[in-house]
């Protein structure tokens, strides 16, 4: 089995980094000009919500995008894509197992600590029991950033997959942010630009990345 070639385009990377800084600066200016204290607090809440929800959105979005790629790929390429998908499936299972084990471990610690409630060593016993749950929790927190960046290592399946996932995921996050936090502060024109401008600019860069993959490296959605 031949491994898929990874492509790094410095121009695309610079465009992505520039867009991220411009978006951050625009968000700061909007909040500084029109935001209230509640808006600033909401930004922090939205950051943690995105950190938690993005891996789960990826788990739902990746199969749909992969299904499209498999349908577009020629039959001769599909066995290799399936073989390269196995490490991604293992990553999903590891992450899902670690994520779900945190509340299970915490509940077990609380139940066990009740048995030693009257003991003088109760605080030490509870702390010792909590250490595995804390370790798993930190693992999930740090793994979440890697999961979001690599999309569960699914980039090995197809070189165009990161750009496709980015283009879809950014609109999903925008819809969730709009549903949970509402419109950003400011006049209507500023609100519309803030809601649509971010996802639209990300999608534009993702499309440009797909175009460069096709014109510079011969990578197409069909192969």
mmCIF file of C-alpha atoms in Angstrom:
data_model
loop_
_atom_site.group_PDB
_atom_site.id
_atom_site.type_symbol
_atom_site.label_atom_id
_atom_site.label_comp_id
_atom_site.label_asym_id
_atom_site.label_seq_id
_atom_site.Cartn_x
_atom_site.Cartn_y
_atom_site.Cartn_z
ATOM 1 C CA UNK A 1 0.000 0.000 0.000
ATOM 2 C CA UNK A 2 1.388 3.399 -0.978
ATOM 3 C CA UNK A 3 1.020 6.201 1.531
ATOM 4 C CA UNK A 4 -0.583 9.403 0.375
ATOM 5 C CA UNK A 5 1.715 12.345 -0.252
ATOM 6 C CA UNK A 6 1.285 15.359 2.011
ATOM 7 C CA UNK A 7 1.403 18.839 0.461
ATOM 8 C CA UNK A 8 2.463 22.005 2.229
ATOM 9 C CA UNK A 9 1.781 25.236 0.378
ATOM 10 C CA UNK A 10 3.505 28.204 2.090
ATOM 11 C CA UNK A 11 1.309 30.742 0.283
ATOM 12 C CA UNK A 12 -1.881 29.090 1.463
ATOM 13 C CA UNK A 13 -0.489 28.861 4.984
ATOM 14 C CA UNK A 14 0.354 32.575 4.974
ATOM 15 C CA UNK A 15 -3.123 33.432 3.691
ATOM 16 C CA UNK A 16 -4.733 31.322 6.418
ATOM 17 C CA UNK A 17 -2.593 32.914 9.124
ATOM 18 C CA UNK A 18 -3.255 36.438 7.817
ATOM 19 C CA UNK A 19 -6.996 35.804 7.673
ATOM 20 C CA UNK A 20 -6.966 34.504 11.253
ATOM 21 C CA UNK A 21 -5.193 37.627 12.554
ATOM 22 C CA UNK A 22 -7.464 39.950 10.566
ATOM 23 C CA UNK A 23 -10.552 38.157 11.899
ATOM 24 C CA UNK A 24 -9.218 38.390 15.453
ATOM 25 C CA UNK A 25 -8.500 42.099 15.037
ATOM 26 C CA UNK A 26 -11.928 42.767 13.507
ATOM 27 C CA UNK A 27 -13.663 40.930 16.345
ATOM 28 C CA UNK A 28 -11.701 42.922 18.914
ATOM 29 C CA UNK A 29 -12.554 46.240 17.220
ATOM 30 C CA UNK A 30 -16.270 45.360 17.071
ATOM 31 C CA UNK A 31 -16.313 44.428 20.745
ATOM 32 C CA UNK A 32 -14.301 47.521 21.707
ATOM 33 C CA UNK A 33 -16.644 49.811 19.772
ATOM 34 C CA UNK A 34 -20.048 48.273 20.478
ATOM 35 C CA UNK A 35 -19.627 45.503 23.053
ATOM 36 C CA UNK A 36 -20.718 45.449 26.655
ATOM 37 C CA UNK A 37 -19.249 43.541 29.578
ATOM 38 C CA UNK A 38 -21.722 40.741 28.889
ATOM 39 C CA UNK A 39 -20.457 40.525 25.285
ATOM 40 C CA UNK A 40 -16.845 40.142 26.471
ATOM 41 C CA UNK A 41 -17.860 37.385 28.886
ATOM 42 C CA UNK A 42 -19.825 35.694 26.111
ATOM 43 C CA UNK A 43 -16.715 35.574 23.913
ATOM 44 C CA UNK A 44 -14.932 33.517 26.563
ATOM 45 C CA UNK A 45 -17.915 31.186 26.900
ATOM 46 C CA UNK A 46 -18.112 30.715 23.129
ATOM 47 C CA UNK A 47 -14.417 29.819 23.012
ATOM 48 C CA UNK A 48 -14.874 26.951 25.474
ATOM 49 C CA UNK A 49 -18.086 25.850 23.770
ATOM 50 C CA UNK A 50 -16.249 25.620 20.456
ATOM 51 C CA UNK A 51 -13.391 23.713 22.075
ATOM 52 C CA UNK A 52 -15.846 21.104 23.369
ATOM 53 C CA UNK A 53 -18.219 20.897 20.421
ATOM 54 C CA UNK A 54 -15.776 21.032 17.480
ATOM 55 C CA UNK A 55 -14.420 17.464 17.875
ATOM 56 C CA UNK A 56 -17.987 16.144 17.960
ATOM 57 C CA UNK A 57 -18.912 18.187 14.909
ATOM 58 C CA UNK A 58 -15.915 16.667 13.164
ATOM 59 C CA UNK A 59 -17.108 13.181 14.059
ATOM 60 C CA UNK A 60 -20.426 13.965 12.353
ATOM 61 C CA UNK A 61 -19.020 15.934 9.415
ATOM 62 C CA UNK A 62 -16.053 13.754 8.428
ATOM 63 C CA UNK A 63 -18.188 10.723 7.422
ATOM 64 C CA UNK A 64 -20.378 12.908 5.203
ATOM 65 C CA UNK A 65 -17.410 14.533 3.441
ATOM 66 C CA UNK A 66 -15.660 11.185 3.124
ATOM 67 C CA UNK A 67 -18.780 9.690 1.574
ATOM 68 C CA UNK A 68 -18.708 12.396 -1.100
ATOM 69 C CA UNK A 69 -15.014 11.773 -1.756
ATOM 70 C CA UNK A 70 -15.525 8.019 -2.005
ATOM 71 C CA UNK A 71 -18.340 8.536 -4.500
ATOM 72 C CA UNK A 72 -16.171 10.857 -6.599
ATOM 73 C CA UNK A 73 -13.052 8.661 -6.474
ATOM 74 C CA UNK A 74 -12.568 5.987 -9.145
ATOM 75 C CA UNK A 75 -13.192 2.391 -7.983
ATOM 76 C CA UNK A 76 -9.484 1.569 -8.240
ATOM 77 C CA UNK A 77 -8.603 4.242 -5.635
ATOM 78 C CA UNK A 78 -11.206 3.283 -3.039
ATOM 79 C CA UNK A 79 -9.415 0.273 -1.462
ATOM 80 C CA UNK A 80 -6.364 2.423 -0.703
ATOM 81 C CA UNK A 81 -8.540 5.167 0.775
ATOM 82 C CA UNK A 82 -10.293 2.631 3.013
ATOM 83 C CA UNK A 83 -6.954 1.289 4.236
ATOM 84 C CA UNK A 84 -5.724 4.796 5.081
ATOM 85 C CA UNK A 85 -8.977 5.457 6.931
ATOM 86 C CA UNK A 86 -8.260 2.851 9.630
ATOM 87 C CA UNK A 87 -5.844 5.027 11.693
ATOM 88 C CA UNK A 88 -8.455 7.797 11.690
ATOM 89 C CA UNK A 89 -11.099 5.389 13.000
ATOM 90 C CA UNK A 90 -8.726 4.344 15.794
ATOM 91 C CA UNK A 91 -8.165 8.021 16.682
ATOM 92 C CA UNK A 92 -11.914 8.578 16.894
ATOM 93 C CA UNK A 93 -12.369 5.550 19.162
ATOM 94 C CA UNK A 94 -9.520 6.609 21.463
ATOM 95 C CA UNK A 95 -10.843 10.158 21.759
ATOM 96 C CA UNK A 96 -14.454 9.057 22.279
ATOM 97 C CA UNK A 97 -13.372 6.541 24.918
ATOM 98 C CA UNK A 98 -11.287 9.110 26.802
ATOM 99 C CA UNK A 99 -14.014 11.753 26.616
ATOM 100 C CA UNK A 100 -16.744 9.476 27.949
ATOM 101 C CA UNK A 101 -14.511 8.009 30.652
ATOM 102 C CA UNK A 102 -14.123 11.378 32.414
ATOM 103 C CA UNK A 103 -17.683 11.550 33.844
ATOM 104 C CA UNK A 104 -17.641 7.798 34.488
ATOM 105 C CA UNK A 105 -14.418 8.039 36.518
ATOM 106 C CA UNK A 106 -15.633 11.114 38.391
ATOM 107 C CA UNK A 107 -18.907 9.401 39.333
ATOM 108 C CA UNK A 108 -16.986 6.345 40.505
ATOM 109 C CA UNK A 109 -14.712 8.516 42.648
ATOM 110 C CA UNK A 110 -17.680 10.228 44.304
ATOM 111 C CA UNK A 111 -19.328 6.902 45.080
ATOM 112 C CA UNK A 112 -16.137 5.377 46.477
ATOM 113 C CA UNK A 113 -15.281 8.451 48.541
ATOM 114 C CA UNK A 114 -18.600 8.096 50.368
ATOM 115 C CA UNK A 115 -17.324 4.810 51.782
ATOM 116 C CA UNK A 116 -14.407 6.641 53.431
ATOM 117 C CA UNK A 117 -16.361 9.751 54.446
ATOM 118 C CA UNK A 118 -15.770 9.146 58.151
ATOM 119 C CA UNK A 119 -12.083 8.352 57.809
ATOM 120 C CA UNK A 120 -9.380 10.879 58.699
ATOM 121 C CA UNK A 121 -7.669 9.969 55.454
ATOM 122 C CA UNK A 122 -10.779 10.740 53.419
ATOM 123 C CA UNK A 123 -9.289 13.833 51.646
ATOM 124 C CA UNK A 124 -6.147 11.941 50.673
ATOM 125 C CA UNK A 125 -8.113 8.935 49.453
ATOM 126 C CA UNK A 126 -10.421 11.154 47.389
ATOM 127 C CA UNK A 127 -7.432 12.975 45.871
ATOM 128 C CA UNK A 128 -5.730 9.681 44.986
ATOM 129 C CA UNK A 129 -8.910 8.433 43.359
ATOM 130 C CA UNK A 130 -9.331 11.696 41.454
ATOM 131 C CA UNK A 131 -5.867 11.607 39.878
ATOM 132 C CA UNK A 132 -6.808 9.162 37.064
ATOM 133 C CA UNK A 133 -9.903 11.236 36.222
ATOM 134 C CA UNK A 134 -7.845 14.440 36.170
ATOM 135 C CA UNK A 135 -5.193 12.835 33.976
ATOM 136 C CA UNK A 136 -7.819 11.717 31.450
ATOM 137 C CA UNK A 137 -9.448 15.172 31.573
ATOM 138 C CA UNK A 138 -6.154 16.922 30.747
ATOM 139 C CA UNK A 139 -5.549 14.385 27.987
ATOM 140 C CA UNK A 140 -8.932 15.207 26.434
ATOM 141 C CA UNK A 141 -8.344 18.979 26.700
ATOM 142 C CA UNK A 142 -4.939 18.865 25.022
ATOM 143 C CA UNK A 143 -6.010 16.219 22.522
ATOM 144 C CA UNK A 144 -8.959 18.358 21.432
ATOM 145 C CA UNK A 145 -6.681 20.948 19.829
ATOM 146 C CA UNK A 146 -4.801 18.225 17.949
ATOM 147 C CA UNK A 147 -8.058 16.587 16.887
ATOM 148 C CA UNK A 148 -9.377 19.875 15.496
ATOM 149 C CA UNK A 149 -6.128 20.647 13.686
ATOM 150 C CA UNK A 150 -5.708 17.203 12.106
ATOM 151 C CA UNK A 151 -9.410 16.214 11.867
ATOM 152 C CA UNK A 152 -8.637 12.824 13.464
ATOM 153 C CA UNK A 153 -5.741 12.331 10.975
ATOM 154 C CA UNK A 154 -8.178 11.964 8.093
ATOM 155 C CA UNK A 155 -5.902 14.085 5.884
ATOM 156 C CA UNK A 156 -4.045 10.851 5.102
ATOM 157 C CA UNK A 157 -7.107 9.601 3.240
ATOM 158 C CA UNK A 158 -7.169 12.430 0.682
ATOM 159 C CA UNK A 159 -5.005 15.557 0.342
ATOM 160 C CA UNK A 160 -8.059 17.744 -0.339
ATOM 161 C CA UNK A 161 -9.921 16.607 2.777
ATOM 162 C CA UNK A 162 -8.616 19.325 5.182
ATOM 163 C CA UNK A 163 -9.782 22.131 2.890
ATOM 164 C CA UNK A 164 -13.182 20.499 2.347
ATOM 165 C CA UNK A 165 -13.711 19.916 6.053
ATOM 166 C CA UNK A 166 -12.687 23.470 6.877
ATOM 167 C CA UNK A 167 -15.160 24.881 4.376
ATOM 168 C CA UNK A 168 -18.034 22.847 5.841
ATOM 169 C CA UNK A 169 -17.100 23.054 9.511
ATOM 170 C CA UNK A 170 -16.782 26.841 9.590
ATOM 171 C CA UNK A 171 -20.414 27.288 8.503
ATOM 172 C CA UNK A 172 -21.611 24.721 11.051
ATOM 173 C CA UNK A 173 -19.798 26.576 13.827
ATOM 174 C CA UNK A 174 -21.165 29.900 12.600
ATOM 175 C CA UNK A 175 -24.721 28.534 12.724
ATOM 176 C CA UNK A 176 -24.204 27.134 16.238
ATOM 177 C CA UNK A 177 -22.662 30.403 17.418
ATOM 178 C CA UNK A 178 -25.603 32.361 15.974
ATOM 179 C CA UNK A 179 -28.122 30.022 17.611
ATOM 180 C CA UNK A 180 -26.480 30.103 21.054
ATOM 181 C CA UNK A 181 -25.128 33.661 21.257
ATOM 182 C CA UNK A 182 -27.265 35.566 18.759
ATOM 183 C CA UNK A 183 -26.080 38.431 16.595
ATOM 184 C CA UNK A 184 -22.852 40.247 17.535
ATOM 185 C CA UNK A 185 -23.069 43.836 18.810
ATOM 186 C CA UNK A 186 -23.159 46.812 16.478
ATOM 187 C CA UNK A 187 -25.244 48.245 13.634
ATOM 188 C CA UNK A 188 -27.013 45.784 11.286
ATOM 189 C CA UNK A 189 -24.382 46.099 8.545
ATOM 190 C CA UNK A 190 -21.616 45.352 11.058
ATOM 191 C CA UNK A 191 -23.561 42.380 12.407
ATOM 192 C CA UNK A 192 -24.075 40.879 8.949
ATOM 193 C CA UNK A 193 -20.426 41.367 8.020
ATOM 194 C CA UNK A 194 -19.308 39.769 11.300
ATOM 195 C CA UNK A 195 -21.601 36.752 10.903
ATOM 196 C CA UNK A 196 -20.996 36.097 7.197
ATOM 197 C CA UNK A 197 -17.531 37.566 6.661
ATOM 198 C CA UNK A 198 -15.643 35.049 8.781
ATOM 199 C CA UNK A 199 -17.065 31.834 7.276
ATOM 200 C CA UNK A 200 -17.049 33.325 3.765
ATOM 201 C CA UNK A 201 -13.365 34.280 3.967
ATOM 202 C CA UNK A 202 -12.434 30.829 5.312
ATOM 203 C CA UNK A 203 -14.402 29.170 2.517
ATOM 204 C CA UNK A 204 -12.723 31.371 -0.088
ATOM 205 C CA UNK A 205 -9.254 30.390 1.123
ATOM 206 C CA UNK A 206 -10.274 26.715 1.261
ATOM 207 C CA UNK A 207 -11.492 26.924 -2.347
ATOM 208 C CA UNK A 208 -8.243 28.611 -3.352
ATOM 209 C CA UNK A 209 -6.321 25.801 -1.629
ATOM 210 C CA UNK A 210 -8.297 23.207 -3.603
ATOM 211 C CA UNK A 211 -7.552 25.108 -6.809
ATOM 212 C CA UNK A 212 -3.833 25.195 -6.069
ATOM 213 C CA UNK A 213 -3.824 21.492 -5.207
ATOM 214 C CA UNK A 214 -5.333 20.803 -8.613
ATOM 215 C CA UNK A 215 -3.204 23.195 -10.689
ATOM 216 C CA UNK A 216 0.165 22.786 -8.909
ATOM 217 C CA UNK A 217 0.082 19.168 -7.682
ATOM 218 C CA UNK A 218 -2.555 17.492 -9.832
ATOM 219 C CA UNK A 219 -4.722 16.609 -6.823
ATOM 220 C CA UNK A 220 -8.391 16.414 -7.752
ATOM 221 C CA UNK A 221 -11.479 15.335 -5.858
ATOM 222 C CA UNK A 222 -11.730 12.324 -8.159
ATOM 223 C CA UNK A 223 -8.255 11.022 -7.418
#
